PDB file of C-alpha atoms in Angstrom:
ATOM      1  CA  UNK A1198     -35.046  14.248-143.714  1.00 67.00           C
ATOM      2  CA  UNK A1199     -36.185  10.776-143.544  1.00 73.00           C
ATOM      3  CA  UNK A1200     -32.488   9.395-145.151  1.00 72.00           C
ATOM      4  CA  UNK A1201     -30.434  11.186-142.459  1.00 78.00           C
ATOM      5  CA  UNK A1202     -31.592   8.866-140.403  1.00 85.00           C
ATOM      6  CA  UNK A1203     -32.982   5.956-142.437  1.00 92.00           C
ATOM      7  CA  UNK A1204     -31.291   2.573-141.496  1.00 93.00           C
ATOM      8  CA  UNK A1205     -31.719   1.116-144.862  1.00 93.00           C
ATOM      9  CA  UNK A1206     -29.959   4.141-146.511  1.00 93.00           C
ATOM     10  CA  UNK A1207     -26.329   3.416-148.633  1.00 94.00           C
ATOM     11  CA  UNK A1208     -23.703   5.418-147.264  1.00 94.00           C
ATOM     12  CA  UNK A1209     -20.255   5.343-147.638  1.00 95.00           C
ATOM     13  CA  UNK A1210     -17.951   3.922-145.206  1.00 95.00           C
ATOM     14  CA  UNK A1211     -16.606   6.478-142.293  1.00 92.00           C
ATOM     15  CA  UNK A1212     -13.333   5.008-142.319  1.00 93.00           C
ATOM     16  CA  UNK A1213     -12.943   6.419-146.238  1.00 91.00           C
ATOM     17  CA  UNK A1214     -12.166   2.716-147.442  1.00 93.00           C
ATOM     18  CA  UNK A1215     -15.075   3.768-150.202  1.00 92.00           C
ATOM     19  CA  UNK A1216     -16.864   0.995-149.429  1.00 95.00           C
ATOM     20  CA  UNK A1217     -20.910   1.600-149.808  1.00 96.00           C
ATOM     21  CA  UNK A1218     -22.809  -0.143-147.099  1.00 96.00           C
ATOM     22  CA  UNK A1219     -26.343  -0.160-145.421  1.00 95.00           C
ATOM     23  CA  UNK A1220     -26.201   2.442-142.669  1.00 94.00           C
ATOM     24  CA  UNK A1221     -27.937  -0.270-140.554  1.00 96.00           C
ATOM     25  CA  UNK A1222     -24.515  -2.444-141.302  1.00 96.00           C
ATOM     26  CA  UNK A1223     -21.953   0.220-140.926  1.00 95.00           C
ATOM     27  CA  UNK A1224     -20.969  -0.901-137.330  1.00 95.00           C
ATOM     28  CA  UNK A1225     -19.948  -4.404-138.548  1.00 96.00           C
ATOM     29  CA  UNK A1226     -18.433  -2.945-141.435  1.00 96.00           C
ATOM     30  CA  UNK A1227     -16.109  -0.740-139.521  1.00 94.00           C
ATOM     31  CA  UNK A1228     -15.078  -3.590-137.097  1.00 94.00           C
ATOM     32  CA  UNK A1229     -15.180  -6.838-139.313  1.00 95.00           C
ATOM     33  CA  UNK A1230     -14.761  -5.925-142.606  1.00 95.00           C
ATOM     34  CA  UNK A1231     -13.285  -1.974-143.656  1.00 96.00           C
ATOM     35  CA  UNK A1232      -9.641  -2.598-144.728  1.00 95.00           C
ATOM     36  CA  UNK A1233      -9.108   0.698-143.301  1.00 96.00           C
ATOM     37  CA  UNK A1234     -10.105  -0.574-139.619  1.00 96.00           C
ATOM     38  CA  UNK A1235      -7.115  -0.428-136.974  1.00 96.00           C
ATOM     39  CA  UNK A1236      -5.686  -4.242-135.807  1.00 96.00           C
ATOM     40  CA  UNK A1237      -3.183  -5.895-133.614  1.00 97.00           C
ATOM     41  CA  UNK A1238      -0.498  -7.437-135.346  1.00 98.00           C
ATOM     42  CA  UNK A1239      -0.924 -11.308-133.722  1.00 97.00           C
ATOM     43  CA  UNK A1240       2.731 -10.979-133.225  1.00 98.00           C
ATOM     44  CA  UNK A1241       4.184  -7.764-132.294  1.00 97.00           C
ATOM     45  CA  UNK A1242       0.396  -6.228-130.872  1.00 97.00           C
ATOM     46  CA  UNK A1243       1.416  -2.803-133.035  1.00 98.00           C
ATOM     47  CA  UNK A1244      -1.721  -1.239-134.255  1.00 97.00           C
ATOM     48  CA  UNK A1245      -2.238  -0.788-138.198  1.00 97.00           C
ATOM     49  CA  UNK A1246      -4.787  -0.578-140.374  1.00 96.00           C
ATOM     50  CA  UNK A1247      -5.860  -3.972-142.101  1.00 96.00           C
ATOM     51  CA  UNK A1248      -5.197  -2.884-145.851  1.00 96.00           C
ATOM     52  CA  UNK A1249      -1.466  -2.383-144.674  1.00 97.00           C
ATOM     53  CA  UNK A1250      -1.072  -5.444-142.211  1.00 97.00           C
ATOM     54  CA  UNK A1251       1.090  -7.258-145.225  1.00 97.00           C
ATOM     55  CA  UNK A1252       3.017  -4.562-145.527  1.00 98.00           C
ATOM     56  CA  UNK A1253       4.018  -4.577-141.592  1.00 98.00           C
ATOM     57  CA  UNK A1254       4.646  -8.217-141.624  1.00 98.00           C
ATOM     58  CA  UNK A1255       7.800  -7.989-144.329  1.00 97.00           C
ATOM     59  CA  UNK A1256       9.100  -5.876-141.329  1.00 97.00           C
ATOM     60  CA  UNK A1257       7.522  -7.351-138.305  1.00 98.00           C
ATOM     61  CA  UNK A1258      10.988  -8.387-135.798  1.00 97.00           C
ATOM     62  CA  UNK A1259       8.646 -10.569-134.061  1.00 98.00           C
ATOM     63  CA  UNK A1260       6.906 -12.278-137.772  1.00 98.00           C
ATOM     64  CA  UNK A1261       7.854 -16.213-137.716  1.00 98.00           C
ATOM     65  CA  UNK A1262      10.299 -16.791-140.910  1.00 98.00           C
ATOM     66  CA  UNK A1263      11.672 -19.718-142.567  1.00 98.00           C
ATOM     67  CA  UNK A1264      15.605 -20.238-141.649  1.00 97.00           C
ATOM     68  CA  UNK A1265      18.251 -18.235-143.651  1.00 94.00           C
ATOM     69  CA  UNK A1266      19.850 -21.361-144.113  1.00 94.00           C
ATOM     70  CA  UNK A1267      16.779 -23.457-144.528  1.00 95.00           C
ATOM     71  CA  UNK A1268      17.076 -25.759-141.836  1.00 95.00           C
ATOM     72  CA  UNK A1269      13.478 -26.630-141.410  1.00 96.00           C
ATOM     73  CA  UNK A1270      13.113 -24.218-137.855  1.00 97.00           C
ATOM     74  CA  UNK A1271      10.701 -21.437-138.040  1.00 97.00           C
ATOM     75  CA  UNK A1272      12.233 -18.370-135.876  1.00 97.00           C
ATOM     76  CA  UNK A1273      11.225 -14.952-135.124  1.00 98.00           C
ATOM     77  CA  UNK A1274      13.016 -12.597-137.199  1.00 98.00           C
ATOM     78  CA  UNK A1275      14.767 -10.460-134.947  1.00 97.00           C
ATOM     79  CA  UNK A1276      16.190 -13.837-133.606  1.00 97.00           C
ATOM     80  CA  UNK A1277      17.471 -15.171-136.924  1.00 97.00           C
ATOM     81  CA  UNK A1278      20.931 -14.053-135.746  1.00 95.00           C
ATOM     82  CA  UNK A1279      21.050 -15.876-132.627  1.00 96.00           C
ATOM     83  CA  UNK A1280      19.263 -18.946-134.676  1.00 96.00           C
ATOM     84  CA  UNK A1281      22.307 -19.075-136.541  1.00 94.00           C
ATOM     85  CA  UNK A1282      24.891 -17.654-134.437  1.00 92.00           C
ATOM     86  CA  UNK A1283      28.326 -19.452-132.933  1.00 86.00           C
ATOM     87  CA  UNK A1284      25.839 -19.536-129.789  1.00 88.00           C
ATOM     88  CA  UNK A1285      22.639 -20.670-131.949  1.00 91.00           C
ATOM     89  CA  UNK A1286      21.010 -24.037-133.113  1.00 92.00           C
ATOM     90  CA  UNK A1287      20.911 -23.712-136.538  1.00 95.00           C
ATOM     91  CA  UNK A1288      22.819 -27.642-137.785  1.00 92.00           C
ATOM     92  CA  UNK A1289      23.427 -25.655-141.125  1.00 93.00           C
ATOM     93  CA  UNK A1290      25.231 -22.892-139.900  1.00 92.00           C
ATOM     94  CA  UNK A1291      28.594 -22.425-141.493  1.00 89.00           C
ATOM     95  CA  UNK A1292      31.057 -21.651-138.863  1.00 91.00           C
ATOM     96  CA  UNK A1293      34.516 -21.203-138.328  1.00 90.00           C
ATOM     97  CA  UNK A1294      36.802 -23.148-135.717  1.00 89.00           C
ATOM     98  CA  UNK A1295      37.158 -22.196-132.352  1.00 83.00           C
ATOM     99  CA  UNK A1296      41.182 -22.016-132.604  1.00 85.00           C
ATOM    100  CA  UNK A1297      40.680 -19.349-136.038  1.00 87.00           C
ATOM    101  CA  UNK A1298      43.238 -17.367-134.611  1.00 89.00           C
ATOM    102  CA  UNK A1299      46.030 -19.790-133.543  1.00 85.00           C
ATOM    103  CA  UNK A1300      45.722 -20.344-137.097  1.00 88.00           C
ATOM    104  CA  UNK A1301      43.378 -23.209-137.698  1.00 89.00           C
ATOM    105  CA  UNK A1302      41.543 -22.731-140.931  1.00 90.00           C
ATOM    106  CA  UNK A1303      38.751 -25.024-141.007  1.00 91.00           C
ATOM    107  CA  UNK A1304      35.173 -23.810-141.864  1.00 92.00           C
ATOM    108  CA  UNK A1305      31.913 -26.648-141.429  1.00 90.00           C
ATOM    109  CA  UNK A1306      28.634 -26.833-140.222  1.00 91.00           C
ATOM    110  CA  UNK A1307      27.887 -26.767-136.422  1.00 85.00           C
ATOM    111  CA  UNK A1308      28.034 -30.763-136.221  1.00 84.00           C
ATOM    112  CA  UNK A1309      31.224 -31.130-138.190  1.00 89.00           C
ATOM    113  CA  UNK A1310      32.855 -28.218-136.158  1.00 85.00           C
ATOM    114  CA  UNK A1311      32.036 -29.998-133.235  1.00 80.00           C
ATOM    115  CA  UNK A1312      33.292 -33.254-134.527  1.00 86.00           C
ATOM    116  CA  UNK A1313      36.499 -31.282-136.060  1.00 88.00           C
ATOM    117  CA  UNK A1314      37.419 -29.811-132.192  1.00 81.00           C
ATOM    118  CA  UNK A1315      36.730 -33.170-130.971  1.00 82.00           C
ATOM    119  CA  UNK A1316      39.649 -34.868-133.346  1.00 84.00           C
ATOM    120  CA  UNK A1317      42.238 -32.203-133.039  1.00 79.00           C
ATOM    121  CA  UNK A1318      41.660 -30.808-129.303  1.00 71.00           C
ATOM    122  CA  UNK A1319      44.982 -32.889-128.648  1.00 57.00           C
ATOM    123  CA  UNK A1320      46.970 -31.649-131.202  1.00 52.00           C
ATOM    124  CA  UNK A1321      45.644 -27.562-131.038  1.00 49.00           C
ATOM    125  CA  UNK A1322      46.380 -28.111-127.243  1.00 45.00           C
ATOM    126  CA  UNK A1323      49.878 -29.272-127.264  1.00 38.00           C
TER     127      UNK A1323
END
């Protein structure tokens, strides 16, 4: 009767993470240390359990990742697109010219399609 109740007692965790733990430390178990405790993701605030947090960040749209193209930026994933976009920042961006369909066929980075419109605007305008 006496370990039903006895704080000093090894039980196994509640959560079923199989951790064995000191009844007396089971509360700080289940909500500082049991992998199979529920968490906010930091940067999305969906709730998963802590063994499969990793997991949630190779999908996370809102998980901070290195440029595709390596620039140096660090951007959300769902916004990679618009990072390196005809609309984004990205300087290493590989982009087509503005004037694609009257023909021009030049392909560059974002700063040498800007310095490619700024040489021909005369001549693609005339």
């Amino acid at each position: 009767m006496h370990n039903r109740e006895c704080q000093y007692v090894d039980v196994a965790c509640v959560n079923g993470c199989e951790q064995v733990v000191m009844r007396r430390n089971m509360d700080n178990h289940v909500a500082n240390q049991c992998l199979q405790r529920l968490i906010s993701c930091k940067h999305c605030n969906i709730i998963v359990k802590q063994v499969e947090m990793k997991d949630h960040y190779q999908e996370c749209d809102q998980y901070p990742i290195d440029c595709t193209y390596k620039c140096g930026m660090i951007v959300q994933r769902c916004r990679m697109e618009d990072h390196i976009g005809r609309q984004g920042m990205c300087p290493k961006s590989l982009l087509d010219c503005d004037f694609k369909d009257n023909g021009c066929q030049f392909q560059g980075y974002r700063h040498d399609l800007c310095k490619h419109v700024e040489n021909n605007i005369g001549c693609i305008l005339v």
